[in-house]
Coordinates of C-alpha atoms and ligand atoms in Angstrom, one line a residue:
M1180 CA 34.9 34.9 -0.2
K1181 CA 33.9 33.9 -3.7
T1182 CA 35.6 31.1 -5.5
T1183 CA 33.2 29.9 -8.1
Q1184 CA 30.9 32.7 -9.0
M1185 CA 32.6 34.9 -11.6
E1186 CA 32.0 38.6 -11.4
I1187 CA 33.4 41.4 -13.5
H1188 CA 35.3 44.0 -11.6
P1189 CA 33.2 47.3 -11.6
K1190 CA 36.0 49.3 -13.1
G1191 CA 36.7 46.7 -15.8
S1192 CA 39.9 47.4 -17.6
D1193 CA 40.3 50.7 -15.7
A1194 CA 41.0 48.8 -12.5
R1195 CA 44.6 49.3 -11.3
I1196 CA 46.2 45.9 -10.7
L1197 CA 49.1 44.8 -8.6
L1198 CA 50.5 41.3 -9.3
S1199 CA 53.0 40.2 -6.7
S1200 CA 55.0 37.1 -6.0
V1201 CA 55.4 36.1 -2.3
F1202 CA 57.9 38.0 -0.2
G1203 CA 61.5 37.1 0.6
P1204 CA 64.1 36.5 1.9
Y1205 CA 63.6 32.9 1.0
A1206 CA 66.8 30.9 1.9
Q1207 CA 66.4 31.2 5.7
D1208 CA 64.2 29.5 8.3
D1209 CA 61.4 31.8 9.5
E1210 CA 57.9 31.9 10.8
F1211 CA 56.4 32.6 7.3
G1212 CA 57.6 29.3 5.9
S1213 CA 60.9 30.3 4.3
R1214 CA 63.3 27.4 4.7
S1215 CA 67.1 27.6 4.2
I1216 CA 67.0 24.3 2.2
N1217 CA 64.3 25.8 -0.1
P1218 CA 66.1 28.8 -1.8
M1219 CA 64.7 30.6 -4.8
E1220 CA 67.2 28.9 -7.0
L1221 CA 66.3 26.1 -9.5
Y1222 CA 69.6 24.2 -9.6
H1223 CA 70.8 24.8 -6.1
N1224 CA 67.4 23.9 -4.7
Q1225 CA 66.8 20.6 -6.3
V1226 CA 69.6 19.6 -8.8
T1227 CA 73.2 20.6 -7.9
R1228 CA 72.6 21.3 -4.2
A1229 CA 75.3 18.8 -3.1
Q1230 CA 77.9 20.2 -5.4
G1231 CA 79.3 22.9 -3.1
S1232 CA 81.0 25.8 -5.0
F1233 CA 80.4 23.8 -8.3
S1234 CA 76.7 24.2 -7.9
L1235 CA 75.0 26.2 -10.7
R1236 CA 73.2 29.0 -9.0
M1237 CA 70.6 31.4 -10.6
F1238 CA 67.2 32.8 -10.2
H1239 CA 64.1 32.7 -12.4
R1240 CA 61.4 35.3 -12.5
S1241 CA 57.8 34.6 -11.7
W1242 CA 56.6 34.0 -15.2
G1243 CA 52.9 33.4 -14.4
I1244 CA 52.3 37.0 -13.3
M1245 CA 54.5 38.4 -16.1
M1246 CA 52.3 36.5 -18.6
I1247 CA 49.1 37.9 -17.0
Q1248 CA 50.4 41.5 -17.0
E1249 CA 51.3 41.3 -20.7
N1250 CA 47.8 40.0 -21.6
I1251 CA 45.5 42.5 -19.9
S1252 CA 44.9 46.1 -20.9
A1253 CA 44.4 47.4 -17.4
P1254 CA 47.2 49.4 -15.8
C1255 CA 49.3 46.8 -14.0
S1256 CA 52.4 46.6 -11.9
V1257 CA 54.3 43.4 -11.3
L1258 CA 56.3 43.2 -8.1
D1259 CA 58.6 40.3 -8.1
F1260 CA 60.5 39.0 -5.1
P1261 CA 59.6 41.9 -2.8
T1262 CA 60.6 42.1 0.8
R1263 CA 57.7 42.6 3.2
E1264 CA 58.7 46.2 3.4
A1265 CA 58.7 46.6 -0.4
F1266 CA 55.2 45.1 -0.6
A1267 CA 53.9 47.4 2.1
R1268 CA 55.5 50.4 0.4
E1269 CA 53.9 49.5 -2.9
L1270 CA 50.5 49.2 -1.3
T1271 CA 50.8 52.5 0.4
T1272 CA 52.5 54.6 -2.3
Q1273 CA 50.2 53.5 -5.2
H1274 CA 46.5 52.9 -5.2
Y1275 CA 45.4 49.5 -6.3
D1276 CA 41.9 48.2 -7.0
V1277 CA 43.1 44.7 -7.3
V1278 CA 46.0 43.0 -5.6
G1279 CA 46.9 39.6 -7.2
I1280 CA 49.2 37.3 -5.3
S1281 CA 50.9 34.3 -6.9
S1282 CA 52.1 31.5 -4.9
I1283 CA 52.9 27.8 -4.7
I1284 CA 51.8 25.5 -1.8
V1285 CA 55.0 25.9 0.3
N1286 CA 54.4 29.6 0.6
V1287 CA 50.9 29.6 1.9
L1288 CA 51.8 31.4 5.1
K1289 CA 53.3 34.2 3.2
V1290 CA 50.0 34.5 1.2
R1291 CA 48.1 34.7 4.5
E1292 CA 50.4 37.5 5.8
M1293 CA 50.2 39.4 2.5
C1294 CA 46.4 39.2 2.5
R1295 CA 46.5 40.5 6.1
M1296 CA 48.7 43.4 5.0
V1297 CA 46.5 44.3 2.1
R1298 CA 43.4 44.4 4.3
E1299 CA 45.3 46.7 6.7
L1300 CA 47.2 49.0 4.2
S1301 CA 44.9 49.0 1.2
P1302 CA 41.4 48.0 2.5
D1303 CA 39.6 48.9 -0.7
S1304 CA 41.6 46.5 -2.8
A1305 CA 40.1 43.2 -3.9
I1306 CA 42.4 40.3 -3.3
V1307 CA 42.9 37.6 -5.9
V1308 CA 45.1 34.6 -5.1
G1309 CA 46.4 32.3 -7.9
G1310 CA 49.0 29.7 -8.7
H1311 CA 49.4 26.2 -7.2
V1312 CA 48.6 27.4 -3.6
A1313 CA 44.9 27.4 -4.8
A1314 CA 45.0 23.6 -4.8
I1315 CA 45.2 23.3 -1.0
P1316 CA 41.9 21.8 0.2
G1317 CA 40.2 24.4 2.4
V1318 CA 42.6 27.2 1.5
E1319 CA 39.8 29.7 1.6
M1320 CA 39.7 29.1 5.4
M1321 CA 43.5 29.7 5.7
I1322 CA 43.8 33.0 3.9
D1323 CA 41.6 36.1 3.6
A1324 CA 41.1 36.5 -0.2
D1325 CA 38.2 37.6 -2.3
H1326 CA 38.9 35.2 -5.2
I1327 CA 41.0 32.1 -5.3
V1328 CA 41.8 31.1 -8.8
R1329 CA 42.5 27.5 -9.7
G1330 CA 44.2 26.7 -13.1
E1331 CA 45.0 29.1 -15.9
G1332 CA 45.1 32.7 -14.8
I1333 CA 45.3 34.8 -18.0
S1334 CA 41.8 33.9 -19.1
W1335 CA 40.5 34.3 -15.6
M1336 CA 41.9 37.8 -15.2
R1337 CA 40.7 38.8 -18.7
R1338 CA 37.2 37.6 -17.8
Y1339 CA 37.4 39.5 -14.4
L1340 CA 38.2 42.7 -16.2
G1341 CA 35.6 42.2 -18.8
E1342 CA 38.1 41.6 -21.6
D1343 CA 38.2 39.0 -24.4
E1344 CA 39.5 35.9 -22.7
H1345 CA 40.0 34.2 -26.1
A1346 CA 42.2 37.0 -27.6
P1347 CA 45.6 35.7 -28.8
I1348 CA 48.3 35.4 -26.1
R1349 CA 51.0 38.0 -26.2
H1350 CA 54.3 36.6 -25.0
P1351 CA 56.5 38.9 -22.9
A1352 CA 60.3 38.9 -23.6
I1353 CA 61.6 37.0 -20.6
V1354 CA 65.3 36.5 -19.8
S1355 CA 65.3 33.0 -18.4
G1356 CA 67.9 33.1 -15.6
L1357 CA 69.3 35.9 -13.5
E1358 CA 72.5 36.5 -11.6
T1359 CA 74.1 33.2 -12.6
R1360 CA 76.9 32.2 -10.4
I1361 CA 79.3 29.2 -10.3
M1362 CA 82.7 28.6 -8.7
G1363 CA 82.4 31.8 -6.8
I1364 CA 82.1 33.9 -9.9
R1365 CA 79.0 35.9 -10.9
L1366 CA 78.6 35.7 -14.7
P1367 CA 78.2 39.1 -16.4
N1368 CA 74.6 40.0 -17.5
R1369 CA 75.4 40.4 -21.2
K1370 CA 72.5 41.2 -23.5
G1371 CA 71.7 37.9 -25.3
G1372 CA 74.0 36.0 -23.0
T1373 CA 71.1 34.1 -21.3
A1374 CA 68.3 32.2 -22.9
A1375 CA 64.9 33.6 -23.3
T1376 CA 62.0 31.7 -21.7
I1377 CA 59.1 30.7 -24.0
I1378 CA 55.9 29.2 -22.5
P1379 CA 54.0 27.4 -25.3
S1380 CA 51.6 25.7 -22.9
V1381 CA 50.8 24.9 -19.3
G1382 CA 49.9 21.5 -17.9
C1383 CA 50.7 18.1 -19.3
P1384 CA 48.3 15.5 -20.8
M1385 CA 50.3 12.5 -19.5
G1386 CA 48.7 12.9 -16.0
C1387 CA 51.2 11.0 -13.8
N1388 CA 49.4 10.6 -10.5
F1389 CA 51.9 12.6 -8.5
C1390 CA 52.3 15.5 -10.9
T1391 CA 51.0 18.8 -9.6
T1392 CA 51.6 20.7 -12.9
S1393 CA 49.5 18.3 -14.8
A1394 CA 46.7 18.1 -12.2
F1395 CA 46.5 21.9 -11.8
F1396 CA 45.7 22.4 -15.4
G1397 CA 43.1 19.7 -15.8
G1398 CA 45.0 16.4 -15.3
K1399 CA 45.2 13.4 -17.7
G1400 CA 44.5 14.2 -21.3
K1401 CA 44.2 18.0 -20.6
F1402 CA 46.5 21.0 -20.9
V1403 CA 46.2 24.6 -22.0
N1404 CA 48.0 25.5 -25.2
F1405 CA 49.0 29.2 -25.6
Y1406 CA 50.3 28.5 -29.1
E1407 CA 48.7 25.7 -31.1
T1408 CA 50.9 25.8 -34.1
G1409 CA 54.6 25.9 -35.0
D1410 CA 53.8 29.0 -37.0
E1411 CA 52.6 30.9 -34.0
L1412 CA 55.5 29.7 -31.9
F1413 CA 58.0 30.7 -34.6
E1414 CA 56.6 34.2 -34.8
V1415 CA 56.9 34.7 -31.1
M1416 CA 60.5 33.3 -31.1
C1417 CA 61.5 35.6 -33.9
R1418 CA 60.2 38.6 -32.1
I1419 CA 61.9 37.7 -28.9
E1420 CA 65.1 36.8 -30.7
S1421 CA 65.3 40.3 -32.0
E1422 CA 64.1 42.0 -28.8
L1423 CA 66.6 40.2 -26.5
K1424 CA 69.2 39.4 -29.1
V1425 CA 69.1 35.7 -28.1
Q1426 CA 69.5 32.5 -30.1
S1427 CA 68.8 30.3 -27.2
F1428 CA 65.4 29.5 -25.7
F1429 CA 64.3 27.8 -22.5
V1430 CA 61.1 26.2 -23.5
M1431 CA 58.9 26.0 -20.5
D1432 CA 56.4 23.4 -21.5
E1433 CA 56.1 20.2 -19.5
N1434 CA 56.2 18.0 -22.5
F1435 CA 57.2 20.1 -25.5
L1436 CA 58.2 17.2 -27.8
L1437 CA 54.9 15.4 -27.2
H1438 CA 53.3 17.9 -29.7
R1439 CA 55.1 16.5 -32.6
A1440 CA 53.2 18.3 -35.4
R1441 CA 54.0 21.7 -33.8
A1442 CA 57.6 20.8 -33.2
L1443 CA 58.2 19.6 -36.7
R1444 CA 56.5 22.7 -38.2
L1445 CA 58.7 24.8 -36.0
L1446 CA 61.7 22.9 -37.4
E1447 CA 60.5 23.5 -41.0
L1448 CA 60.3 27.2 -40.3
M1449 CA 63.7 27.3 -38.6
K1450 CA 65.2 25.7 -41.7
Q1451 CA 63.5 28.1 -44.0
G1452 CA 64.6 31.1 -41.9
G1453 CA 68.1 29.7 -41.4
K1454 CA 67.7 29.8 -37.6
S1455 CA 70.5 28.3 -35.7
W1456 CA 68.7 28.2 -32.3
E1457 CA 69.3 26.3 -29.2
L1458 CA 66.3 24.9 -27.3
S1459 CA 66.3 23.6 -23.7
V1460 CA 63.2 21.4 -23.3
F1461 CA 61.3 19.2 -20.9
A1462 CA 60.3 15.9 -22.4
S1463 CA 59.4 12.3 -21.5
A1464 CA 61.5 9.5 -22.8
N1465 CA 58.5 8.3 -24.9
A1466 CA 58.2 11.7 -26.5
I1467 CA 61.9 11.9 -27.3
R1468 CA 61.8 8.5 -28.9
K1469 CA 59.3 9.9 -31.5
Y1470 CA 62.2 11.8 -33.1
T1471 CA 65.4 10.7 -34.7
M1472 CA 68.6 12.1 -33.1
L1473 CA 69.1 14.2 -36.3
E1474 CA 65.6 15.7 -36.0
L1475 CA 66.4 16.7 -32.4
V1476 CA 69.7 18.2 -33.4
E1477 CA 68.2 20.0 -36.3
L1478 CA 65.6 21.4 -34.0
G1479 CA 68.4 22.8 -31.9
V1480 CA 67.6 20.7 -28.8
S1481 CA 70.7 21.1 -26.7
W1482 CA 69.3 20.3 -23.2
V1483 CA 66.6 17.9 -22.1
W1484 CA 64.9 17.5 -18.7
M1485 CA 63.7 14.0 -18.6
G1486 CA 62.0 11.9 -15.9
L1487 CA 64.0 8.7 -15.1
E1488 CA 61.5 7.0 -12.9
S1489 CA 62.6 3.6 -11.9
P1490 CA 62.0 1.0 -14.6
R1491 CA 60.1 -1.1 -12.0
S1492 CA 57.5 1.7 -11.4
S1493 CA 54.3 1.9 -13.3
Y1494 CA 54.7 5.3 -15.0
S1495 CA 53.9 4.9 -18.7
K1496 CA 56.5 7.3 -20.0
L1497 CA 59.3 4.8 -19.6
E1498 CA 57.6 1.7 -20.8
G1499 CA 59.9 -0.6 -22.7
K1500 CA 62.6 2.1 -23.0
D1501 CA 66.2 1.7 -22.2
V1502 CA 66.8 5.0 -20.4
G1503 CA 70.5 4.4 -20.0
Q1504 CA 71.0 3.9 -23.7
L1505 CA 68.8 6.9 -24.6
T1506 CA 70.8 9.1 -22.2
R1507 CA 74.1 7.9 -23.7
E1508 CA 72.8 8.5 -27.2
L1509 CA 71.6 12.0 -26.5
R1510 CA 74.9 13.0 -24.9
E1511 CA 76.8 11.5 -27.8
H1512 CA 74.8 13.9 -30.0
G1513 CA 75.7 16.9 -27.9
I1514 CA 72.4 17.0 -26.0
R1515 CA 72.8 17.7 -22.3
V1516 CA 70.5 15.5 -20.2
Q1517 CA 69.0 16.5 -16.9
G1518 CA 67.6 13.4 -15.3
S1519 CA 64.9 13.5 -12.7
T1520 CA 64.6 10.6 -10.3
I1521 CA 61.9 10.0 -7.6
V1522 CA 63.2 8.7 -4.3
G1523 CA 60.6 6.7 -2.2
L1524 CA 58.3 5.3 -4.8
E1525 CA 55.8 2.7 -3.6
H1526 CA 58.0 -0.3 -4.4
H1527 CA 61.1 1.1 -2.7
T1528 CA 62.3 -0.5 0.5
P1529 CA 65.4 0.0 2.6
D1530 CA 66.7 -3.1 0.8
N1531 CA 66.3 -2.0 -2.8
I1532 CA 66.5 1.8 -2.7
V1533 CA 70.3 1.9 -2.6
E1534 CA 70.4 -0.3 -5.7
E1535 CA 67.8 1.9 -7.4
I1536 CA 69.7 5.1 -6.7
E1537 CA 72.9 3.6 -7.9
A1538 CA 71.1 2.6 -11.1
A1539 CA 69.9 6.2 -11.6
V1540 CA 73.4 7.5 -10.9
D1541 CA 74.8 4.9 -13.4
Y1542 CA 72.8 6.7 -16.2
Q1543 CA 75.5 9.4 -15.9
T1544 CA 73.3 12.4 -16.9
D1545 CA 74.8 15.8 -17.0
F1546 CA 72.5 17.0 -14.2
H1547 CA 70.4 14.9 -11.8
Q1548 CA 67.4 16.1 -9.9
F1549 CA 66.2 13.9 -7.0
M1550 CA 62.8 14.4 -5.5
L1551 CA 61.0 12.6 -2.8
Y1552 CA 57.8 10.8 -3.8
T1553 CA 55.3 13.4 -2.5
P1554 CA 51.5 13.4 -2.5
V1555 CA 50.8 17.1 -3.1
P1556 CA 47.3 18.5 -2.6
G1557 CA 45.4 18.6 -5.9
T1558 CA 46.9 15.5 -7.3
P1559 CA 45.3 12.0 -7.7
L1560 CA 48.2 10.6 -5.5
Y1561 CA 47.2 12.9 -2.7
Q1562 CA 43.6 11.9 -3.0
E1563 CA 44.5 8.3 -2.9
M1564 CA 46.8 8.7 0.2
F1565 CA 44.2 10.8 1.9
E1566 CA 41.5 8.2 1.4
Q1567 CA 43.9 5.4 2.7
G1568 CA 44.5 7.5 5.8
R1569 CA 48.2 7.7 5.0
M1570 CA 48.8 11.5 5.0
L1571 CA 50.8 12.5 8.0
T1572 CA 49.2 15.2 10.2
G1573 CA 51.1 18.1 11.5
V1574 CA 53.4 18.5 8.5
D1575 CA 53.9 22.2 7.7
F1576 CA 53.1 23.0 4.1
A1577 CA 56.4 24.9 4.0
D1578 CA 58.1 21.5 4.3
V1579 CA 56.1 19.8 1.5
H1580 CA 58.4 20.4 -1.4
G1581 CA 60.0 17.0 -2.0
Q1582 CA 63.5 18.1 -0.7
Y1583 CA 63.1 17.4 2.9
K1584 CA 61.1 14.4 4.4
F1585 CA 58.0 12.4 3.4
N1586 CA 54.6 13.9 4.2
F1587 CA 52.9 10.5 4.0
R1588 CA 53.3 7.1 5.6
H1589 CA 55.4 5.0 3.2
A1590 CA 54.9 1.3 3.3
A1591 CA 58.5 0.5 4.0
I1592 CA 60.6 3.6 4.6
S1593 CA 60.4 6.0 7.6
R1594 CA 60.2 9.8 7.4
E1595 CA 63.6 10.2 8.8
D1596 CA 65.1 7.7 6.4
S1597 CA 63.5 9.4 3.5
K1598 CA 65.7 12.4 4.1
R1599 CA 68.8 10.3 4.5
F1600 CA 68.2 8.4 1.3
L1601 CA 67.5 11.6 -0.6
D1602 CA 70.6 13.4 0.6
W1603 CA 72.7 10.4 -0.1
A1604 CA 71.3 10.3 -3.7
F1605 CA 72.6 13.8 -4.4
W1606 CA 75.9 13.1 -2.8
R1607 CA 76.4 9.8 -4.6
D1608 CA 75.6 11.3 -8.0
F1609 CA 78.2 14.1 -7.3
E1610 CA 80.9 11.7 -5.9
R1611 CA 80.6 9.2 -8.7
N1612 CA 80.0 11.4 -11.7
G1613 CA 81.7 14.7 -10.7
P1614 CA 80.5 18.3 -11.0
S1615 CA 77.7 18.8 -13.6
L1616 CA 79.8 21.4 -15.2
Y1617 CA 82.4 18.8 -16.1
R1618 CA 79.7 16.5 -17.4
M1619 CA 78.3 19.2 -19.6
C1620 CA 81.8 19.8 -21.0
Q1621 CA 82.0 16.1 -21.9
T1622 CA 78.7 16.4 -23.8
M1623 CA 79.7 19.6 -25.6
L1624 CA 82.9 18.0 -26.8
Q1625 CA 81.1 15.0 -28.1
G1626 CA 78.5 17.2 -29.9
W1627 CA 81.2 19.4 -31.4
R1628 CA 83.3 16.4 -32.7
R1629 CA 80.2 14.8 -34.2
Y1630 CA 78.7 17.9 -35.9
K1631 CA 81.5 20.4 -36.5
D1632 CA 81.6 19.4 -40.2
H1633 CA 77.9 18.8 -40.7
P1634 CA 76.6 20.0 -44.0
D1635 CA 73.8 22.1 -42.5
P1636 CA 75.3 25.5 -41.6
R1637 CA 72.7 26.1 -38.9
I1638 CA 73.9 23.0 -37.1
R1639 CA 77.6 23.9 -37.5
E1640 CA 77.0 27.4 -36.3
R1641 CA 75.3 26.2 -33.1
F1642 CA 77.9 23.8 -32.1
A1643 CA 80.6 26.3 -32.9
R1644 CA 78.8 28.8 -30.7
E1645 CA 78.6 26.4 -27.8
V1646 CA 82.1 25.1 -28.0
K1647 CA 83.6 28.6 -27.7
K1648 CA 82.9 28.4 -24.0
L1649 CA 84.5 24.9 -23.8
S1650 CA 87.6 26.0 -25.5
S1651 CA 88.1 28.9 -23.2
A1652 CA 86.5 29.5 -19.8
Y1653 CA 85.2 26.0 -19.3
N1654 CA 88.7 24.5 -19.9
A1655 CA 90.0 26.7 -17.1
A1656 CA 87.1 25.4 -15.0
L1657 CA 88.1 21.8 -15.9
W1658 CA 91.6 22.5 -14.6
V1659 CA 90.2 23.7 -11.3
M1660 CA 87.7 20.8 -11.0
E1661 CA 90.5 18.3 -11.7
K1662 CA 92.5 19.7 -8.8
E1663 CA 89.7 20.1 -6.3
F1664 CA 88.0 16.8 -7.0
K1665 CA 91.1 14.9 -6.0
K1666 CA 89.8 15.4 -2.4
V1667 CA 86.5 13.8 -3.3
N1668 CA 87.2 11.0 -5.8
R1669 CA 90.6 10.6 -7.5
S1670 CA 89.3 8.5 -10.3
V1671 CA 86.8 11.2 -11.3
S1672 CA 89.6 13.8 -11.1
G1673 CA 91.6 11.5 -13.5
R1674 CA 88.6 11.5 -15.9
I1675 CA 88.4 15.3 -15.8
H1676 CA 92.1 15.4 -16.6
T1677 CA 91.6 13.2 -19.6
L1678 CA 88.8 15.4 -20.9
R1679 CA 90.9 18.5 -20.4
R1680 CA 93.6 17.0 -22.5
E1681 CA 91.2 16.2 -25.2
V1682 CA 89.8 19.7 -25.2
E1683 CA 93.4 21.0 -25.4
K1684 CA 94.1 18.6 -28.3
E1685 CA 91.1 20.1 -30.1
F1686 CA 91.9 23.7 -29.4
P1687 CA 95.6 23.6 -28.6
F1688 CA 96.3 27.3 -28.3
V1689 CA 93.3 29.0 -26.8
A1690 CA 92.3 26.2 -24.4
R1691 CA 95.8 26.0 -22.9
L1692 CA 96.2 29.8 -22.7
T1693 CA 92.9 30.3 -20.8
A1694 CA 93.6 27.4 -18.5
A1695 CA 96.9 28.9 -17.6
A1696 CA 95.6 32.5 -17.3
L1697 CA 92.1 32.0 -15.8
G1698 CA 92.6 28.8 -14.0
P1699 CA 94.4 30.2 -10.9
I1700 CA 91.8 33.0 -10.6
L1701 CA 89.0 30.5 -10.7
L1702 CA 90.7 28.2 -8.2
W1703 CA 91.0 31.1 -5.8
S1704 CA 87.3 32.1 -6.3
T1705 CA 86.2 28.5 -5.9
R1706 CA 88.0 28.1 -2.6
R1707 CA 86.7 31.5 -1.4
E1708 CA 83.2 30.4 -2.2
E1709 CA 83.7 27.1 -0.4
H1710 CA 84.6 29.0 2.7
R1711 CA 81.6 31.4 2.3
L1712 CA 79.3 28.5 1.9
A1713 CA 80.7 26.7 5.0
K1714 CA 80.0 29.9 7.0
G1715 CA 76.3 29.8 5.8
R1716 CA 76.3 32.2 2.8
T1717 CA 73.0 32.2 0.9
Y1718 CA 71.8 34.1 -2.1
E1719 CA 68.5 36.0 -2.7
P1720 CA 67.0 37.3 -5.9
P1721 CA 66.7 41.1 -6.4
T1722 CA 63.3 42.8 -6.3
F1723 CA 61.7 43.9 -9.6
V1724 CA 59.0 46.4 -10.1
E1725 CA 57.6 46.6 -13.7
R1726 CA 54.6 48.8 -14.8
R1727 CA 52.6 48.4 -17.9
N1728 CA 49.8 50.7 -19.3
W1729 CA 50.7 52.7 -16.3
V1730 CA 49.4 56.2 -15.4
S1731 CA 50.0 57.5 -11.9
A1732 CA 46.8 57.6 -9.8
S1733 CA 45.5 61.2 -9.4
Ligands
B12_1988 C1 60.2 28.5 -12.7 C2 59.8 27.6 -11.5 C3 60.4 27.9 -10.3 C4 61.5 29.0 -10.1 C5 61.0 30.2 -9.4 C6 59.7 30.8 -9.8 C7 59.3 31.9 -9.0 N1 59.8 33.1 -9.3 O1 58.6 31.7 -8.0 C8 62.4 28.3 -9.1 C9 63.3 27.5 -9.9 C10 63.2 29.2 -8.1 C11 61.4 27.4 -8.3 C12 61.5 27.0 -7.1 C13 60.7 26.2 -6.4 N2 59.7 25.5 -7.0 CO1 59.1 25.8 -8.7 N3 58.6 25.8 -10.5 C14 58.9 26.5 -11.6 C15 58.2 26.0 -12.8 C16 59.3 25.1 -13.5 C17 57.7 27.0 -13.8 C18 56.7 27.9 -13.2 C19 56.1 28.7 -14.4 O2 56.4 29.8 -14.6 N4 55.2 28.1 -15.1 C20 54.5 28.8 -16.2 C21 53.4 29.7 -15.7 C22 52.8 30.4 -16.9 O3 52.5 29.0 -15.0 P1 52.1 29.3 -13.5 O4 53.2 29.9 -12.7 O5 51.5 28.1 -12.9 O6 51.0 30.4 -13.6 C23 49.7 30.2 -14.2 C24 48.7 29.8 -13.2 O7 49.2 29.1 -12.0 C25 48.0 31.1 -12.8 N5 48.6 32.0 -11.8 C26 49.8 32.0 -11.2 N6 50.0 33.1 -10.4 C27 48.8 33.7 -10.4 C28 48.4 34.8 -9.8 C29 47.1 35.3 -9.9 C30 46.7 36.5 -9.2 C31 46.2 34.6 -10.8 C32 44.8 35.1 -11.0 C33 46.6 33.5 -11.5 C34 47.9 33.0 -11.3 O8 48.1 31.8 -14.0 C35 49.3 31.6 -14.7 C36 49.0 31.5 -16.2 O9 48.1 30.5 -16.5 C37 57.1 25.2 -12.2 C38 56.6 24.0 -13.1 C39 55.6 24.5 -14.1 N7 55.6 23.8 -15.2 O10 54.8 25.3 -13.9 C40 57.6 24.7 -10.9 C41 56.7 24.6 -9.7 C42 55.8 25.8 -9.6 N8 57.6 24.7 -8.5 C43 57.3 23.9 -7.6 C44 58.1 23.8 -6.4 C45 57.7 22.7 -5.4 C46 59.2 24.6 -6.2 C47 60.2 24.5 -5.0 C48 59.6 24.1 -3.7 C49 61.3 23.6 -5.3 C50 61.1 22.1 -5.3 N9 61.6 21.5 -4.2 O11 60.5 21.6 -6.2 C51 60.9 25.9 -5.0 C52 60.2 26.9 -4.1 C53 61.1 28.1 -3.9 C54 60.5 29.0 -2.9 N10 61.2 29.3 -1.8 O12 59.4 29.5 -3.1 C55 56.1 23.1 -7.9 C56 54.9 23.7 -7.1 C57 54.1 22.6 -6.5 C58 52.9 23.1 -5.8 N11 51.8 22.4 -6.0 O13 52.9 24.0 -5.1 C59 56.0 23.2 -9.4 C60 54.6 23.2 -10.0 C61 56.9 22.1 -10.0 C62 56.4 20.7 -9.7 N12 55.7 20.1 -10.6 O14 56.6 20.2 -8.7 N13 60.4 27.1 -9.1
SF4_1989 S1 55.1 13.4 -18.0 FE1 56.1 14.8 -16.5 S2 55.0 16.7 -16.7 FE2 53.8 15.1 -17.6 S3 52.4 14.4 -16.1 FE3 54.2 13.1 -16.0 S4 55.5 14.0 -14.5 FE4 54.0 15.5 -15.0

């Protein structure tokens, strides 16, 4: 097993490469580390999981291996979300010189099994394992791989194949979400109907001590930029706009707004090109504060994922900021806010944690992610806890994902209670603030009212595009939510009613018509979904096979 010494594959760019994500099914409990509470769904896994049939459900592809495939000239297949059988079939029906497996820490047992399968079914293949799983100390003793790659993988794979690792990065056209479903309805896969994912960089220079993404790509002060300038980014976005027919982009960059010069140059080019784009971004409160609301709106920022760590904690991104006010302000400008709150920080105790969760819920974000404070291998926090002898032994890596129980000894909160507080946080946010879909509708209406007559046509066009859904299907959804939420919280149901009336005032004809026509169907599908979920229904992503530079082996 070699981890440090870099060698070039003897076949160079002629080597035939398979890049695979770990096998499913995922949303079930099994001996390979799948867990029913850990499905392959972003929102349902960690954001809207307590929202029943109102939970937003969708899958996201494995972008790391898609990026690597696009940036090497060797013949390469990507196998995404295979079953074990599909992985075995791919190994036996094609010949591969290199099998690359991408994984995060929770799925290490699947990597072990996949390495075993490669050795058995394709013994001549070299095995390369990459992604966050590589950060587990001693991982080389747990899996049978030839190379374990820590950090950025495009440059590694290019070096391995003897290619130019500094060549410009080509960005694949990636549809961000798949098979979206809410209230028991699967939304149609319309071309251009879903945002495109853009990955300007990996890592984050803020270096919060618990942050695995930051640590994996170098930690504090470090990150890897794929696109340094607004010009490069603009060019990529224009190409993907025309390829996928999208105007909406999910910008997968841990702190996109931190790179102000790049963002402002992008804005300048968007203005020159008359681009009425929508951007969903991750950003810290500090970074957001570097912009005026108008700049954010001009840049098309319509959704922000923002850490809301307790004001009493020591994380620098919230210093001196009033997060509640910032959240309110963003929503008043039509920007949906997804808050992220950590449960079980060092200063939390059974006496203050309820109050802290209530404070987080009080921010009334559109979406709210809660995560347990979790020392993950590779992070400074893990190192610190390890040195203090506070890491719990016997915790399966499959359960170290922040949505179950502590994996370390907390000063004041027990492992069992950590789960209770976490589950309660999700429930409390839902009960007090209502379904996220309702909250999004609130934000959309505020944005529309504020900007519908704005002098910049790019801005008017964007809000008009967004509000189309509000004036039609979403109003029918509001009608259903109002009815169904009476069982959970009558006062929230009343608030949903008020919002629906306001939407109908704004769009008197179409909003009422859709509520009357579509409402009963949605009510039926919502209740049907509730029954299915109660019986244990789960969802799995489909398997993808994509080949590039491909010629069948002779
Ligand atoms: C999209 C995403 C998902 C998607 C699914 C992705 C998928 N198809 O597997 C969804 C939403 C379903 C998801 C789910 C989960 N995720 Co997730 N996810 C992400 C996210 C936001 C983006 C990943 C991404 O594409 N990044 C951009 C690409 C370019 O980077 P990359 O994947 O790291 O790949 C680079 C290198 O790692 C390397 N590389 C990767 N694979 C390979 C393979 C080879 C052969 C080589 C050589 C190199 C290599 O090269 C790539 C290019 O540089 C990251 C956060 C982040 N910013 O990365 C979290 C992240 C990966 N997820 C994480 C976690 C914990 C989870 C969940 C457990 C949910 C949770 N409780 O948080 C579940 C697990 C689901 C499951 N059953 O497996 C953690 C992983 C922590 C860890 N240290 O293992 C991350 C880092 C978030 C975080 N900071 O906590 N996730
Ligand atoms: S700001 Fe966010 S992405 Fe950056 S290091 Fe901190 S937690 Fe990680």
